[in-house]
PDB file of C-alpha atoms in Angstrom:
ATOM      1  CA  MET R  14      88.391 -55.049  30.540  1.00  0.00           C
ATOM      2  CA  GLY R  15      87.688 -55.325  26.992  1.00  0.00           C
ATOM      3  CA  SER R  16      84.885 -57.626  27.631  1.00  0.00           C
ATOM      4  CA  SER R  17      83.381 -55.419  30.088  1.00  0.00           C
ATOM      5  CA  LYS R  18      83.424 -52.488  27.714  1.00  0.00           C
ATOM      6  CA  GLU R  19      81.914 -54.652  25.106  1.00  0.00           C
ATOM      7  CA  GLU R  20      79.341 -55.904  27.479  1.00  0.00           C
ATOM      8  CA  ILE R  21      78.520 -52.407  28.622  1.00  0.00           C
ATOM      9  CA  THR R  22      78.211 -51.345  25.020  1.00  0.00           C
ATOM     10  CA  LYS R  23      75.902 -54.290  24.297  1.00  0.00           C
ATOM     11  CA  ARG R  24      73.809 -53.535  27.298  1.00  0.00           C
ATOM     12  CA  LEU R  25      73.665 -49.881  26.412  1.00  0.00           C
ATOM     13  CA  SER R  26      72.793 -50.837  22.881  1.00  0.00           C
ATOM     14  CA  ARG R  27      69.982 -53.173  24.086  1.00  0.00           C
ATOM     15  CA  ALA R  28      68.792 -50.545  26.500  1.00  0.00           C
ATOM     16  CA  ALA R  29      68.790 -48.004  23.679  1.00  0.00           C
ATOM     17  CA  GLU R  30      66.882 -50.450  21.460  1.00  0.00           C
ATOM     18  CA  GLU R  31      64.367 -51.097  24.234  1.00  0.00           C
ATOM     19  CA  ILE R  32      63.979 -47.365  24.817  1.00  0.00           C
ATOM     20  CA  ALA R  33      63.584 -46.805  21.067  1.00  0.00           C
ATOM     21  CA  LYS R  34      61.076 -49.676  20.882  1.00  0.00           C
ATOM     22  CA  ALA R  35      59.212 -48.361  23.927  1.00  0.00           C
ATOM     23  CA  ALA R  36      59.230 -44.865  22.418  1.00  0.00           C
ATOM     24  CA  SER R  37      57.985 -46.271  19.105  1.00  0.00           C
ATOM     25  CA  ASP R  38      55.287 -48.285  20.861  1.00  0.00           C
ATOM     26  CA  GLU R  39      54.313 -45.236  22.904  1.00  0.00           C
ATOM     27  CA  THR R  40      54.212 -43.087  19.747  1.00  0.00           C
ATOM     28  CA  ASP R  41      52.044 -45.710  18.022  1.00  0.00           C
ATOM     29  CA  SER R  42      49.784 -45.838  21.075  1.00  0.00           C
ATOM     30  CA  ILE R  43      49.528 -42.038  21.258  1.00  0.00           C
ATOM     31  CA  SER R  44      48.945 -41.826  17.494  1.00  0.00           C
ATOM     32  CA  THR R  45      46.223 -44.482  17.664  1.00  0.00           C
ATOM     33  CA  SER R  46      44.651 -42.740  20.649  1.00  0.00           C
ATOM     34  CA  ILE R  47      44.749 -39.381  18.851  1.00  0.00           C
ATOM     35  CA  GLN R  48      43.272 -40.955  15.705  1.00  0.00           C
ATOM     36  CA  ARG R  49      40.449 -42.492  17.751  1.00  0.00           C
ATOM     37  CA  GLU R  50      39.788 -39.193  19.509  1.00  0.00           C
ATOM     38  CA  VAL R  51      39.851 -37.266  16.226  1.00  0.00           C
ATOM     39  CA  ALA R  52      37.529 -39.829  14.621  1.00  0.00           C
ATOM     40  CA  SER R  53      35.197 -39.576  17.616  1.00  0.00           C
ATOM     41  CA  ASN R  54      35.273 -35.768  17.457  1.00  0.00           C
ATOM     42  CA  ILE R  55      34.564 -35.877  13.715  1.00  0.00           C
ATOM     43  CA  LEU R  56      31.571 -38.155  14.338  1.00  0.00           C
ATOM     44  CA  ASP R  57      30.351 -35.811  17.069  1.00  0.00           C
ATOM     45  CA  LEU R  58      30.764 -32.835  14.734  1.00  0.00           C
ATOM     46  CA  LYS R  59      28.919 -34.681  11.964  1.00  0.00           C
ATOM     47  CA  GLU R  60      26.072 -35.470  14.365  1.00  0.00           C
ATOM     48  CA  GLU R  61      25.986 -31.851  15.579  1.00  0.00           C
ATOM     49  CA  SER R  62      26.119 -30.643  11.982  1.00  0.00           C
ATOM     50  CA  ALA R  63      23.251 -32.940  11.004  1.00  0.00           C
ATOM     51  CA  ALA R  64      21.240 -31.754  14.025  1.00  0.00           C
ATOM     52  CA  GLN R  65      22.009 -28.118  13.198  1.00  0.00           C
ATOM     53  CA  LYS R  66      21.093 -28.727   9.565  1.00  0.00           C
ATOM     54  CA  THR R  67      17.756 -30.185  10.694  1.00  0.00           C
ATOM     55  CA  GLU R  68      17.236 -27.196  12.995  1.00  0.00           C
ATOM     56  CA  LEU R  69      18.212 -24.851  10.165  1.00  0.00           C
ATOM     57  CA  VAL R  70      15.714 -26.486   7.802  1.00  0.00           C
ATOM     58  CA  ALA R  71      13.001 -26.219  10.477  1.00  0.00           C
ATOM     59  CA  LEU R  72      13.973 -22.597  11.172  1.00  0.00           C
ATOM     60  CA  LYS R  73      13.902 -21.788   7.450  1.00  0.00           C
ATOM     61  CA  SER R  74      10.463 -23.380   7.205  1.00  0.00           C
ATOM     62  CA  ASP R  75       9.266 -21.297  10.179  1.00  0.00           C
ATOM     63  CA  VAL R  76      10.700 -18.117   8.628  1.00  0.00           C
ATOM     64  CA  ASN R  77       8.958 -18.871   5.317  1.00  0.00           C
ATOM     65  CA  ALA R  78       5.676 -19.500   7.134  1.00  0.00           C
ATOM     66  CA  LEU R  79       6.044 -16.200   9.028  1.00  0.00           C
ATOM     67  CA  LYS R  80       6.933 -14.392   5.805  1.00  0.00           C
ATOM     68  CA  SER R  81       3.853 -15.822   4.115  1.00  0.00           C
ATOM     69  CA  ASP R  82       1.691 -14.855   7.090  1.00  0.00           C
ATOM     70  CA  VAL R  83       3.086 -11.301   7.106  1.00  0.00           C
ATOM     71  CA  ASN R  84       2.523 -11.014   3.334  1.00  0.00           C
ATOM     72  CA  ASN R  85      -1.067 -12.217   3.740  1.00  0.00           C
ATOM     73  CA  LYS R  86      -1.666  -9.694   6.511  1.00  0.00           C
ATOM     74  CA  LEU R  87      -0.103  -6.913   4.417  1.00  0.00           C
ATOM     75  CA  ASN R  88      -2.327  -7.852   1.492  1.00  0.00           C
ATOM     76  CA  THR R  89      -5.359  -7.767   3.798  1.00  0.00           C
ATOM     77  CA  VAL R  90      -4.329  -4.369   5.195  1.00  0.00           C
ATOM     78  CA  ASN R  91      -3.755  -3.021   1.671  1.00  0.00           C
ATOM     79  CA  GLN R  92      -7.160  -4.295   0.533  1.00  0.00           C
ATOM     80  CA  ASN R  93      -8.778  -2.760   3.621  1.00  0.00           C
ATOM     81  CA  LEU R  94      -7.059   0.550   2.826  1.00  0.00           C
ATOM     82  CA  ARG R  95      -8.306   0.409  -0.782  1.00  0.00           C
ATOM     83  CA  ASP R  96     -11.831  -0.347   0.469  1.00  0.00           C
ATOM     84  CA  LEU R  97     -11.572   2.495   2.987  1.00  0.00           C
ATOM     85  CA  HIS R  98     -10.360   4.862   0.263  1.00  0.00           C
ATOM     86  CA  LYS R  99     -13.340   3.899  -1.922  1.00  0.00           C
ATOM     87  CA  SER R 100     -15.733   4.351   1.006  1.00  0.00           C
ATOM     88  CA  ILE R 101     -14.279   7.755   1.848  1.00  0.00           C
ATOM     89  CA  HIS R 102     -14.464   8.788  -1.808  1.00  0.00           C
ATOM     90  CA  THR R 103     -18.104   7.643  -1.976  1.00  0.00           C
ATOM     91  CA  LEU R 104     -18.882   9.437   1.280  1.00  0.00           C
ATOM     92  CA  LEU R 105     -17.249  12.639   0.031  1.00  0.00           C
ATOM     93  CA  SER R 106     -19.252  12.413  -3.191  1.00  0.00           C
ATOM     94  CA  LEU R 107     -22.453  11.961  -1.189  1.00  0.00           C
ATOM     95  CA  ILE R 108     -21.554  14.891   1.066  1.00  0.00           C
ATOM     96  CA  GLN R 109     -20.827  17.073  -1.965  1.00  0.00           C
ATOM     97  CA  GLU R 110     -24.103  16.062  -3.600  1.00  0.00           C
ATOM     98  CA  GLU R 111     -25.977  16.715  -0.353  1.00  0.00           C
ATOM     99  CA  GLY R 112     -24.258  20.108  -0.083  1.00  0.00           C
ATOM    100  CA  LYS R 113     -25.264  20.899  -3.651  1.00  0.00           C
ATOM    101  CA  ILE R 114     -28.902  19.953  -2.990  1.00  0.00           C
ATOM    102  CA  SER R 115     -28.877  21.927   0.268  1.00  0.00           C
ATOM    103  CA  ARG R 116     -27.473  25.044  -1.455  1.00  0.00           C
ATOM    104  CA  ILE R 117     -30.090  24.796  -4.212  1.00  0.00           C
ATOM    105  CA  GLN R 118     -32.901  24.352  -1.658  1.00  0.00           C
ATOM    106  CA  ASN R 119     -31.613  27.330   0.326  1.00  0.00           C
ATOM    107  CA  ALA R 120     -31.443  29.363  -2.883  1.00  0.00           C
ATOM    108  CA  LEU R 121     -35.042  28.462  -3.715  1.00  0.00           C
ATOM    109  CA  GLN R 122     -36.121  29.491  -0.211  1.00  0.00           C
ATOM    110  CA  CYS R 123     -34.327  32.814  -0.579  1.00  0.00           C
ATOM    111  CA  ILE R 124     -36.493  33.640  -3.564  1.00  0.00           C
ATOM    112  CA  LYS R 125     -40.054  34.538  -2.648  1.00  0.00           C
ATOM    113  CA  SER R 126     -43.049  32.414  -3.551  1.00  0.00           C
ATOM    114  CA  PRO R 127     -43.380  31.849  -7.337  1.00  0.00           C
ATOM    115  CA  ASP R 128     -46.765  33.599  -7.347  1.00  0.00           C
ATOM    116  CA  HIS R 129     -45.142  36.899  -6.394  1.00  0.00           C
ATOM    117  CA  LEU R 130     -42.024  36.681  -8.554  1.00  0.00           C
ATOM    118  CA  ASP R 131     -41.130  38.848 -11.475  1.00  0.00           C
ATOM    119  CA  GLU R 132     -40.369  37.123 -14.757  1.00  0.00           C
ATOM    120  CA  PHE R 133     -36.570  37.088 -14.263  1.00  0.00           C
ATOM    121  CA  ASN R 134     -36.865  35.447 -10.837  1.00  0.00           C
ATOM    122  CA  LYS R 135     -39.175  32.832 -12.369  1.00  0.00           C
ATOM    123  CA  VAL R 136     -36.348  32.040 -14.805  1.00  0.00           C
ATOM    124  CA  ILE R 137     -33.955  31.705 -11.849  1.00  0.00           C
ATOM    125  CA  VAL R 138     -36.393  29.394 -10.008  1.00  0.00           C
ATOM    126  CA  SER R 139     -36.777  27.229 -13.132  1.00  0.00           C
ATOM    127  CA  ILE R 140     -33.005  26.983 -13.542  1.00  0.00           C
ATOM    128  CA  LEU R 141     -32.571  26.060  -9.855  1.00  0.00           C
ATOM    129  CA  GLY R 142     -35.267  23.399 -10.297  1.00  0.00           C
ATOM    130  CA  CYS R 143     -33.238  21.881 -13.155  1.00  0.00           C
ATOM    131  CA  PHE R 144     -30.122  21.977 -10.973  1.00  0.00           C
ATOM    132  CA  SER R 145     -31.935  20.189  -8.132  1.00  0.00           C
ATOM    133  CA  ARG R 146     -32.759  17.333 -10.527  1.00  0.00           C
ATOM    134  CA  GLY R 147     -29.091  17.124 -11.550  1.00  0.00           C
ATOM    135  CA  GLU R 148     -29.807  18.631 -14.957  1.00  0.00           C
ATOM    136  CA  GLY R 149     -28.626  21.634 -16.870  1.00  0.00           C
ATOM    137  CA  CYS R 150     -31.077  24.090 -18.362  1.00  0.00           C
ATOM    138  CA  ASN R 151     -31.334  25.040 -22.027  1.00  0.00           C
ATOM    139  CA  VAL R 152     -31.879  28.781 -21.728  1.00  0.00           C
ATOM    140  CA  ASP R 153     -32.475  29.299 -25.461  1.00  0.00           C
ATOM    141  CA  LYS R 154     -35.173  26.623 -25.533  1.00  0.00           C
ATOM    142  CA  HIS R 155     -37.043  27.579 -22.362  1.00  0.00           C
ATOM    143  CA  PHE R 156     -36.513  31.314 -22.014  1.00  0.00           C
ATOM    144  CA  LYS R 157     -36.214  32.720 -25.532  1.00  0.00           C
ATOM    145  CA  HIS R 158     -38.567  35.563 -24.769  1.00  0.00           C
ATOM    146  CA  TYR R 159     -36.363  36.758 -21.862  1.00  0.00           C
ATOM    147  CA  GLN R 160     -33.210  37.383 -23.792  1.00  0.00           C
ATOM    148  CA  ASN R 161     -32.034  39.453 -26.662  1.00  0.00           C
ATOM    149  CA  ARG R 162     -30.956  37.009 -29.418  1.00  0.00           C
ATOM    150  CA  GLU R 163     -28.622  39.596 -30.899  1.00  0.00           C
ATOM    151  CA  TYR R 164     -26.869  40.212 -27.569  1.00  0.00           C
ATOM    152  CA  PRO R 165     -27.188  37.051 -25.418  1.00  0.00           C
ATOM    153  CA  ASP R 166     -24.022  37.629 -23.385  1.00  0.00           C
ATOM    154  CA  PRO R 167     -25.480  40.285 -21.039  1.00  0.00           C
ATOM    155  CA  PHE R 168     -28.436  38.032 -20.185  1.00  0.00           C
ATOM    156  CA  MET R 169     -26.179  34.988 -19.623  1.00  0.00           C
ATOM    157  CA  THR R 170     -23.848  37.095 -17.493  1.00  0.00           C
ATOM    158  CA  LEU R 171     -26.823  38.380 -15.490  1.00  0.00           C
ATOM    159  CA  LEU R 172     -28.025  34.791 -14.921  1.00  0.00           C
ATOM    160  CA  LYS R 173     -24.554  33.694 -13.856  1.00  0.00           C
ATOM    161  CA  VAL R 174     -24.024  36.674 -11.525  1.00  0.00           C
ATOM    162  CA  THR R 175     -27.490  36.266  -9.984  1.00  0.00           C
ATOM    163  CA  ILE R 176     -27.214  32.493  -9.410  1.00  0.00           C
ATOM    164  CA  HIS R 177     -23.630  32.519  -8.085  1.00  0.00           C
ATOM    165  CA  PRO R 178     -24.410  33.949  -4.610  1.00  0.00           C
ATOM    166  CA  LEU R 179     -27.515  31.780  -4.338  1.00  0.00           C
ATOM    167  CA  ILE R 180     -25.696  28.448  -4.784  1.00  0.00           C
ATOM    168  CA  GLY R 181     -22.219  29.470  -3.612  1.00  0.00           C
ATOM    169  CA  LYS R 182     -20.493  28.949  -6.950  1.00  0.00           C
ATOM    170  CA  ALA R 183     -20.642  30.281 -10.455  1.00  0.00           C
ATOM    171  CA  PRO R 184     -22.678  28.057 -12.751  1.00  0.00           C
ATOM    172  CA  ARG R 185     -21.222  27.062 -16.096  1.00  0.00           C
ATOM    173  CA  VAL R 186     -22.762  28.876 -19.049  1.00  0.00           C
ATOM    174  CA  ALA R 187     -21.933  27.749 -22.580  1.00  0.00           C
ATOM    175  CA  LYS R 188     -23.405  26.776 -25.900  1.00  0.00           C
ATOM    176  CA  ASP R 189     -24.243  23.112 -26.363  1.00  0.00           C
ATOM    177  CA  SER R 190     -23.701  21.018 -29.494  1.00  0.00           C
ATOM    178  CA  ASN R 191     -26.789  22.635 -31.095  1.00  0.00           C
ATOM    179  CA  GLU R 192     -25.314  26.101 -30.501  1.00  0.00           C
ATOM    180  CA  GLU R 193     -27.970  26.852 -27.885  1.00  0.00           C
ATOM    181  CA  TRP R 194     -27.155  28.563 -24.594  1.00  0.00           C
ATOM    182  CA  CYS R 195     -27.269  26.259 -21.580  1.00  0.00           C
ATOM    183  CA  ILE R 196     -26.484  26.679 -17.907  1.00  0.00           C
ATOM    184  CA  TRP R 197     -25.202  23.924 -15.581  1.00  0.00           C
ATOM    185  CA  TYR R 198     -24.613  23.726 -11.846  1.00  0.00           C
ATOM    186  CA  GLU R 199     -21.063  22.369 -12.249  1.00  0.00           C
TER     187      GLU R 199
END
């Protein structure tokens, strides 16, 4: 009996060794298989990463090109707006100048023919003529005999009040650098 227990123990021991060896071999096989699969997955991920990096670089290049294109278009729009602003400003200036000329011409038409004018109206016509040429008029120089040198303010006020309704605005009356009375459209 003893030998049979011993034999059973040996067999069990060999069976246990074979099972342990088979388990070890299986573990090695599984480990190797997992390592291969992980290595393959890492390679796949590296390839995908490289492809995505290439796509990202291309996408970044496209975005930069679009950004540059948008900036160019914005610059063009801004320049067009500046040009439009200048054109509108020029047009408004021309319209204002045309309005000024039209008001002066209407004022001259409101006054009767120069042959039938009194002396004061001749002064007004002369001043309006200066305005139509874009000039001011030196009242002291041209119309000394119409004003009282000691009291020029009433005459200047009369000129201003008379011309205002004719041209639609009060002209500017002041002394120039030579201390002579002048009148301007502005």
